[in-house]
Amino acid sequence: MNRHLRLILGVAFCVLLGFTACKKKKPVSERIAKAWVAQSVKHDATEVYVVGGSNNAVPGYSNYLLILDANKTATLEEFDNTSYTGEWELSGETTLILKNLGPEPPTGSNGRLEFTIKTLDDDKLVLSRLSPSLKTGNTVNEYTLKLR
């Protein structure tokens, strides 16, 4: 009888393991399509904003908002209260592209901003710009974002 119990428990464990292994994550395009706000921001290696911080070098990041809709519409509200709308797309699973941004494109961007997706969790997104931002003094910026 003990042998039968071990066999039944072993089979049950294997079935449970099989169900767990088969659970798939949603595609990046579905997981990223949310409204994000700044939790912290770095210009190069210098942290310039932390939510709730009293000594933020760039307190305007409290207004930062990135909305990536499921229909591929992007809205970006920058630290200086400049707003852009356009489209978003992914290149592979690690590059986010904001394109056709307007009404006036971000300085020096031709309406296109590209980011490396460093981390993507259900409630956290870390993006690093692929090119320097003229608006922040040619720094490569890293944005740690949280759900709005």
Coordinates of C-alpha atoms in Angstrom, one line a residue:
M1 CA 0.0 0.0 0.0
N2 CA 2.9 2.4 0.8
R3 CA 4.2 1.7 -2.7
H4 CA 0.9 2.6 -4.3
L5 CA 0.7 5.9 -2.3
R6 CA 4.2 6.9 -3.5
L7 CA 3.3 6.1 -7.0
I8 CA 0.1 8.2 -6.9
L9 CA 1.9 11.1 -5.2
G10 CA 4.7 10.8 -7.9
V11 CA 2.2 10.9 -10.7
A12 CA 0.3 13.8 -9.1
F13 CA 3.6 15.7 -8.7
C14 CA 4.6 15.1 -12.3
V15 CA 1.2 16.3 -13.6
L16 CA 1.4 19.5 -11.4
L17 CA 4.9 20.1 -12.6
G18 CA 3.8 19.7 -16.2
F19 CA 1.0 22.3 -15.8
T20 CA 3.4 24.7 -14.1
A21 CA 6.0 24.3 -16.9
C22 CA 3.4 24.9 -19.6
K23 CA 2.2 28.2 -18.2
K24 CA 3.4 30.9 -20.7
K25 CA 4.0 34.5 -20.1
K26 CA 2.1 37.0 -22.1
P27 CA 4.1 38.6 -25.0
V28 CA 6.1 41.7 -24.2
S29 CA 3.8 43.7 -26.4
E30 CA 0.9 42.9 -24.1
R31 CA 2.9 43.3 -20.8
I32 CA 4.3 46.7 -21.7
A33 CA 1.0 48.2 -22.9
K34 CA 0.2 50.2 -19.8
A35 CA 0.4 53.7 -18.3
W36 CA 3.8 54.2 -16.6
V37 CA 5.1 57.0 -14.3
A38 CA 8.6 57.7 -13.1
Q39 CA 9.8 56.0 -9.9
S40 CA 13.4 57.1 -10.4
V41 CA 15.5 58.6 -13.2
K42 CA 19.2 58.7 -13.9
H43 CA 21.0 61.1 -16.3
D44 CA 24.1 59.0 -17.2
A45 CA 25.0 57.5 -13.8
T46 CA 23.6 60.4 -11.7
E47 CA 20.3 59.9 -10.1
V48 CA 18.3 63.1 -10.6
Y49 CA 14.8 62.0 -9.4
V50 CA 13.3 59.6 -6.9
V51 CA 9.6 59.6 -6.3
G52 CA 9.0 61.4 -2.9
G53 CA 12.5 62.6 -2.7
S54 CA 13.1 66.1 -1.2
N55 CA 16.4 66.8 -2.9
N56 CA 15.6 65.9 -6.5
A57 CA 17.8 67.7 -9.0
V58 CA 14.9 67.4 -11.6
P59 CA 11.7 67.5 -9.6
G60 CA 9.7 67.8 -12.9
Y61 CA 10.0 64.0 -13.3
S62 CA 7.0 63.8 -10.9
N63 CA 5.0 64.7 -14.1
Y64 CA 6.6 62.1 -16.3
L65 CA 4.1 59.8 -17.9
L66 CA 4.4 57.2 -20.6
I67 CA 1.2 55.6 -21.9
L68 CA 1.6 52.7 -24.3
D69 CA -1.9 51.7 -25.5
A70 CA -2.8 48.2 -26.8
N71 CA -3.6 49.8 -30.1
K72 CA 0.1 51.0 -30.4
T73 CA -0.6 54.6 -29.6
A74 CA 2.0 56.3 -27.4
T75 CA 1.7 59.3 -25.2
L76 CA 4.8 60.8 -23.5
E77 CA 4.7 63.6 -21.0
E78 CA 8.2 64.8 -20.2
F79 CA 9.7 66.4 -17.1
D80 CA 9.3 69.9 -18.5
N81 CA 5.6 69.4 -19.2
T82 CA 6.1 68.9 -22.9
S83 CA 3.7 66.3 -24.4
Y84 CA 4.0 64.1 -27.4
T85 CA 1.8 61.6 -29.1
G86 CA 2.7 59.0 -31.7
E87 CA 3.1 55.3 -32.1
W88 CA 5.1 52.6 -30.4
E89 CA 6.5 49.3 -31.5
L90 CA 9.0 46.7 -30.4
S91 CA 12.1 45.6 -32.1
G92 CA 12.5 42.1 -30.8
E93 CA 11.7 41.8 -27.1
T94 CA 14.3 44.3 -25.8
T95 CA 13.9 47.5 -27.8
L96 CA 11.0 49.9 -27.5
I97 CA 10.6 52.5 -30.2
L98 CA 8.4 55.6 -30.0
K99 CA 7.9 57.0 -33.5
N100 CA 6.1 59.8 -35.3
L101 CA 6.1 61.8 -32.1
G102 CA 4.5 65.3 -32.3
P103 CA 3.0 67.8 -32.6
E104 CA 6.7 69.0 -32.6
P105 CA 9.2 66.2 -32.3
P106 CA 11.4 66.0 -29.2
T107 CA 14.6 68.0 -29.7
G108 CA 17.1 66.3 -32.1
S109 CA 14.9 63.1 -32.4
N110 CA 13.2 63.4 -35.8
G111 CA 10.1 62.2 -33.9
R112 CA 11.8 58.9 -32.9
L113 CA 13.0 57.7 -29.5
E114 CA 14.5 54.3 -28.8
F115 CA 15.0 52.5 -25.5
T116 CA 16.5 49.3 -24.3
I117 CA 14.1 47.4 -22.1
K118 CA 16.3 46.4 -19.2
T119 CA 13.5 45.1 -16.9
L120 CA 9.8 44.3 -17.5
D121 CA 7.7 43.1 -14.6
D122 CA 3.9 43.3 -14.1
D123 CA 4.4 46.6 -12.2
K124 CA 7.9 47.8 -13.1
L125 CA 9.6 48.8 -16.3
V126 CA 13.2 50.0 -16.6
L127 CA 14.1 51.7 -19.9
S128 CA 17.5 53.1 -21.0
R129 CA 17.7 55.5 -23.9
L130 CA 19.8 54.3 -26.8
S131 CA 20.9 57.8 -27.7
P132 CA 21.8 60.8 -25.6
S133 CA 19.0 63.3 -24.8
L134 CA 19.8 66.8 -26.0
K135 CA 17.1 68.1 -23.6
T136 CA 19.1 66.9 -20.6
G137 CA 22.6 67.9 -21.8
N138 CA 23.5 64.9 -23.9
T139 CA 23.0 62.4 -21.1
V140 CA 21.9 58.8 -21.7
N141 CA 18.9 58.5 -19.4
E142 CA 17.6 55.5 -17.5
Y143 CA 14.0 55.5 -16.4
T144 CA 12.6 53.2 -13.7
L145 CA 8.9 53.3 -14.1
K146 CA 6.0 52.0 -12.2
L147 CA 2.3 51.6 -12.9
R148 CA 0.3 54.7 -12.7

